[in-house]
């Protein structure tokens, strides 16, 4: 099997050059194992041990994985700006104090791509006069914006 990475030419070299800096990796959530593909890429450049991610709250209750993610200081969100944004701010404050650099990953769509979710996303975009995406869901921008701030 092969993993194809689409993006700028020399992406692995770019990642390797920036290993001494904190990174934000934004990925599309198209399937159930796409996060694993992202991790494979991050492992290939030797940074898997310092990954943090924004992840749905119920995942913390999955045996072994949830516990590991919790102990690795992942950000568990409930997909409500009112409760999640303060959580993200507190996590970012903690991360600034880390003695090592880390890789933050996020899937800004907030959920996997399905036909039904795509239709809902396009309807929402029409109502808000936002771009219509053919192969992606409209990103949930508040969490990503908070991470970037």
PDB file of C-alpha atoms in Angstrom:
ATOM      1  CA  UNK A   1       0.000   0.000   0.000  1.00  0.00           C
ATOM      2  CA  UNK A   2       1.080   3.568  -0.602  1.00  0.00           C
ATOM      3  CA  UNK A   3       0.154   6.883   0.966  1.00  0.00           C
ATOM      4  CA  UNK A   4       0.030   9.838  -1.396  1.00  0.00           C
ATOM      5  CA  UNK A   5       0.481  13.280   0.044  1.00  0.00           C
ATOM      6  CA  UNK A   6      -0.961  16.124  -1.999  1.00  0.00           C
ATOM      7  CA  UNK A   7       0.390  19.568  -1.414  1.00  0.00           C
ATOM      8  CA  UNK A   8       3.497  21.563  -1.984  1.00  0.00           C
ATOM      9  CA  UNK A   9       6.436  19.749  -3.483  1.00  0.00           C
ATOM     10  CA  UNK A  10       8.956  18.871  -0.803  1.00  0.00           C
ATOM     11  CA  UNK A  11       6.418  18.804   2.064  1.00  0.00           C
ATOM     12  CA  UNK A  12       8.448  16.250   4.050  1.00  0.00           C
ATOM     13  CA  UNK A  13      11.577  18.356   3.724  1.00  0.00           C
ATOM     14  CA  UNK A  14       9.609  21.384   4.890  1.00  0.00           C
ATOM     15  CA  UNK A  15       8.341  19.484   7.942  1.00  0.00           C
ATOM     16  CA  UNK A  16      11.846  18.269   8.734  1.00  0.00           C
ATOM     17  CA  UNK A  17      13.207  21.826   8.534  1.00  0.00           C
ATOM     18  CA  UNK A  18      10.565  23.069  10.976  1.00  0.00           C
ATOM     19  CA  UNK A  19      10.862  20.263  13.549  1.00  0.00           C
ATOM     20  CA  UNK A  20      12.236  22.761  16.047  1.00  0.00           C
ATOM     21  CA  UNK A  21       9.045  24.867  15.860  1.00  0.00           C
ATOM     22  CA  UNK A  22       5.465  24.240  16.936  1.00  0.00           C
ATOM     23  CA  UNK A  23       3.316  23.223  13.965  1.00  0.00           C
ATOM     24  CA  UNK A  24      -0.375  23.280  13.145  1.00  0.00           C
ATOM     25  CA  UNK A  25      -1.416  20.554  10.688  1.00  0.00           C
ATOM     26  CA  UNK A  26      -4.876  20.970   9.139  1.00  0.00           C
ATOM     27  CA  UNK A  27      -6.379  17.836   7.573  1.00  0.00           C
ATOM     28  CA  UNK A  28      -9.646  16.974   5.851  1.00  0.00           C
ATOM     29  CA  UNK A  29     -11.779  14.368   7.601  1.00  0.00           C
ATOM     30  CA  UNK A  30     -12.958  12.226   4.709  1.00  0.00           C
ATOM     31  CA  UNK A  31     -13.074   8.785   6.313  1.00  0.00           C
ATOM     32  CA  UNK A  32     -12.701   6.750   9.454  1.00  0.00           C
ATOM     33  CA  UNK A  33      -8.948   6.196   9.280  1.00  0.00           C
ATOM     34  CA  UNK A  34      -7.701   9.448   7.760  1.00  0.00           C
ATOM     35  CA  UNK A  35      -6.327  10.484  11.156  1.00  0.00           C
ATOM     36  CA  UNK A  36      -4.173   7.340  11.049  1.00  0.00           C
ATOM     37  CA  UNK A  37      -2.802   8.388   7.665  1.00  0.00           C
ATOM     38  CA  UNK A  38      -1.968  11.797   9.118  1.00  0.00           C
ATOM     39  CA  UNK A  39      -0.208  10.121  12.017  1.00  0.00           C
ATOM     40  CA  UNK A  40       1.761   7.931   9.586  1.00  0.00           C
ATOM     41  CA  UNK A  41       3.010  11.038   7.817  1.00  0.00           C
ATOM     42  CA  UNK A  42       3.895  12.737  11.107  1.00  0.00           C
ATOM     43  CA  UNK A  43       5.688   9.571  12.277  1.00  0.00           C
ATOM     44  CA  UNK A  44       7.659   9.502   9.022  1.00  0.00           C
ATOM     45  CA  UNK A  45       9.244  12.819   9.999  1.00  0.00           C
ATOM     46  CA  UNK A  46       9.794  11.666  13.591  1.00  0.00           C
ATOM     47  CA  UNK A  47       7.222  13.805  15.399  1.00  0.00           C
ATOM     48  CA  UNK A  48       4.448  11.398  16.386  1.00  0.00           C
ATOM     49  CA  UNK A  49       5.451  11.477  20.048  1.00  0.00           C
ATOM     50  CA  UNK A  50       4.676  15.188  20.298  1.00  0.00           C
ATOM     51  CA  UNK A  51       1.267  15.248  18.583  1.00  0.00           C
ATOM     52  CA  UNK A  52      -1.682  17.047  20.142  1.00  0.00           C
ATOM     53  CA  UNK A  53      -5.089  17.154  18.530  1.00  0.00           C
ATOM     54  CA  UNK A  54      -8.568  18.562  18.808  1.00  0.00           C
ATOM     55  CA  UNK A  55     -10.900  15.586  19.090  1.00  0.00           C
ATOM     56  CA  UNK A  56     -14.562  14.878  19.863  1.00  0.00           C
ATOM     57  CA  UNK A  57     -15.255  14.484  23.586  1.00  0.00           C
ATOM     58  CA  UNK A  58     -16.764  10.948  23.452  1.00  0.00           C
ATOM     59  CA  UNK A  59     -13.463   9.546  22.155  1.00  0.00           C
ATOM     60  CA  UNK A  60     -11.940   9.938  25.611  1.00  0.00           C
ATOM     61  CA  UNK A  61     -14.183   7.076  26.774  1.00  0.00           C
ATOM     62  CA  UNK A  62     -12.794   4.597  24.207  1.00  0.00           C
ATOM     63  CA  UNK A  63     -10.632   2.112  26.130  1.00  0.00           C
ATOM     64  CA  UNK A  64      -6.898   2.474  25.608  1.00  0.00           C
ATOM     65  CA  UNK A  65      -7.127   5.155  22.869  1.00  0.00           C
ATOM     66  CA  UNK A  66      -9.191   7.579  24.936  1.00  0.00           C
ATOM     67  CA  UNK A  67      -6.986   7.162  27.977  1.00  0.00           C
ATOM     68  CA  UNK A  68      -3.853   7.621  25.885  1.00  0.00           C
ATOM     69  CA  UNK A  69      -5.253  10.762  24.256  1.00  0.00           C
ATOM     70  CA  UNK A  70      -6.322  12.156  27.631  1.00  0.00           C
ATOM     71  CA  UNK A  71      -2.899  11.546  29.149  1.00  0.00           C
ATOM     72  CA  UNK A  72      -1.287  13.091  26.057  1.00  0.00           C
ATOM     73  CA  UNK A  73      -3.207  16.319  26.792  1.00  0.00           C
ATOM     74  CA  UNK A  74      -5.427  16.332  23.716  1.00  0.00           C
ATOM     75  CA  UNK A  75      -8.259  18.858  23.509  1.00  0.00           C
ATOM     76  CA  UNK A  76     -11.655  17.135  23.828  1.00  0.00           C
ATOM     77  CA  UNK A  77     -14.454  19.272  22.364  1.00  0.00           C
ATOM     78  CA  UNK A  78     -18.224  18.979  22.502  1.00  0.00           C
ATOM     79  CA  UNK A  79     -18.759  21.029  19.321  1.00  0.00           C
ATOM     80  CA  UNK A  80     -20.241  23.979  21.160  1.00  0.00           C
ATOM     81  CA  UNK A  81     -18.360  27.253  20.944  1.00  0.00           C
ATOM     82  CA  UNK A  82     -19.623  28.296  24.380  1.00  0.00           C
ATOM     83  CA  UNK A  83     -17.916  25.360  26.117  1.00  0.00           C
ATOM     84  CA  UNK A  84     -15.129  24.558  23.659  1.00  0.00           C
ATOM     85  CA  UNK A  85     -13.476  27.932  23.099  1.00  0.00           C
ATOM     86  CA  UNK A  86     -12.511  28.369  26.785  1.00  0.00           C
ATOM     87  CA  UNK A  87     -11.144  24.787  26.742  1.00  0.00           C
ATOM     88  CA  UNK A  88      -9.053  25.532  23.667  1.00  0.00           C
ATOM     89  CA  UNK A  89      -7.739  28.774  25.222  1.00  0.00           C
ATOM     90  CA  UNK A  90      -6.707  26.946  28.425  1.00  0.00           C
ATOM     91  CA  UNK A  91      -5.036  24.169  26.434  1.00  0.00           C
ATOM     92  CA  UNK A  92      -3.104  26.693  24.337  1.00  0.00           C
ATOM     93  CA  UNK A  93      -1.954  28.403  27.540  1.00  0.00           C
ATOM     94  CA  UNK A  94      -0.682  25.015  28.820  1.00  0.00           C
ATOM     95  CA  UNK A  95       0.987  24.233  25.499  1.00  0.00           C
ATOM     96  CA  UNK A  96       2.886  27.559  25.555  1.00  0.00           C
ATOM     97  CA  UNK A  97       4.545  26.397  28.779  1.00  0.00           C
ATOM     98  CA  UNK A  98       5.694  23.042  27.345  1.00  0.00           C
ATOM     99  CA  UNK A  99       9.461  22.546  27.427  1.00  0.00           C
ATOM    100  CA  UNK A 100       9.346  20.913  23.959  1.00  0.00           C
ATOM    101  CA  UNK A 101       7.881  21.683  20.560  1.00  0.00           C
ATOM    102  CA  UNK A 102       4.693  19.921  19.438  1.00  0.00           C
ATOM    103  CA  UNK A 103       2.469  19.284  16.428  1.00  0.00           C
ATOM    104  CA  UNK A 104      -1.193  20.318  16.769  1.00  0.00           C
ATOM    105  CA  UNK A 105      -3.574  18.562  14.379  1.00  0.00           C
ATOM    106  CA  UNK A 106      -7.150  19.537  13.622  1.00  0.00           C
ATOM    107  CA  UNK A 107      -9.900  18.461  11.251  1.00  0.00           C
ATOM    108  CA  UNK A 108     -11.799  21.741  10.849  1.00  0.00           C
ATOM    109  CA  UNK A 109     -14.895  20.073   9.375  1.00  0.00           C
ATOM    110  CA  UNK A 110     -15.473  18.575  12.808  1.00  0.00           C
ATOM    111  CA  UNK A 111     -16.857  15.311  11.451  1.00  0.00           C
ATOM    112  CA  UNK A 112     -16.389  12.732   8.709  1.00  0.00           C
ATOM    113  CA  UNK A 113     -17.602  13.436   5.191  1.00  0.00           C
ATOM    114  CA  UNK A 114     -20.870  11.700   4.260  1.00  0.00           C
ATOM    115  CA  UNK A 115     -23.402  12.459   1.552  1.00  0.00           C
ATOM    116  CA  UNK A 116     -25.963  13.606   4.137  1.00  0.00           C
ATOM    117  CA  UNK A 117     -23.493  15.844   5.965  1.00  0.00           C
ATOM    118  CA  UNK A 118     -22.362  17.272   2.652  1.00  0.00           C
ATOM    119  CA  UNK A 119     -25.936  18.236   1.769  1.00  0.00           C
ATOM    120  CA  UNK A 120     -26.389  19.854   5.206  1.00  0.00           C
ATOM    121  CA  UNK A 121     -23.103  21.711   4.806  1.00  0.00           C
ATOM    122  CA  UNK A 122     -24.084  23.052   1.385  1.00  0.00           C
ATOM    123  CA  UNK A 123     -27.488  24.176   2.682  1.00  0.00           C
ATOM    124  CA  UNK A 124     -25.840  26.011   5.588  1.00  0.00           C
ATOM    125  CA  UNK A 125     -23.354  27.623   3.185  1.00  0.00           C
ATOM    126  CA  UNK A 126     -26.169  28.807   0.921  1.00  0.00           C
ATOM    127  CA  UNK A 127     -28.032  30.378   3.862  1.00  0.00           C
ATOM    128  CA  UNK A 128     -24.891  32.162   5.052  1.00  0.00           C
ATOM    129  CA  UNK A 129     -23.722  33.026   1.504  1.00  0.00           C
ATOM    130  CA  UNK A 130     -20.503  31.080   1.972  1.00  0.00           C
ATOM    131  CA  UNK A 131     -18.580  29.080  -0.646  1.00  0.00           C
ATOM    132  CA  UNK A 132     -20.060  25.746  -1.721  1.00  0.00           C
ATOM    133  CA  UNK A 133     -17.512  22.938  -1.640  1.00  0.00           C
ATOM    134  CA  UNK A 134     -17.805  19.975  -3.963  1.00  0.00           C
ATOM    135  CA  UNK A 135     -15.665  17.476  -2.037  1.00  0.00           C
ATOM    136  CA  UNK A 136     -15.446  18.959   1.466  1.00  0.00           C
ATOM    137  CA  UNK A 137     -17.650  20.083   4.313  1.00  0.00           C
ATOM    138  CA  UNK A 138     -17.712  23.712   5.346  1.00  0.00           C
ATOM    139  CA  UNK A 139     -15.089  24.120   8.090  1.00  0.00           C
ATOM    140  CA  UNK A 140     -16.152  24.872  11.646  1.00  0.00           C
ATOM    141  CA  UNK A 141     -13.981  27.937  11.862  1.00  0.00           C
ATOM    142  CA  UNK A 142     -14.175  29.099  15.505  1.00  0.00           C
ATOM    143  CA  UNK A 143     -11.930  26.383  16.942  1.00  0.00           C
ATOM    144  CA  UNK A 144      -9.371  26.738  14.148  1.00  0.00           C
ATOM    145  CA  UNK A 145      -9.458  30.528  14.512  1.00  0.00           C
ATOM    146  CA  UNK A 146      -8.885  30.192  18.259  1.00  0.00           C
ATOM    147  CA  UNK A 147      -5.892  27.880  17.719  1.00  0.00           C
ATOM    148  CA  UNK A 148      -4.382  30.348  15.271  1.00  0.00           C
ATOM    149  CA  UNK A 149      -4.964  33.287  17.641  1.00  0.00           C
TER     150      UNK A 149
END
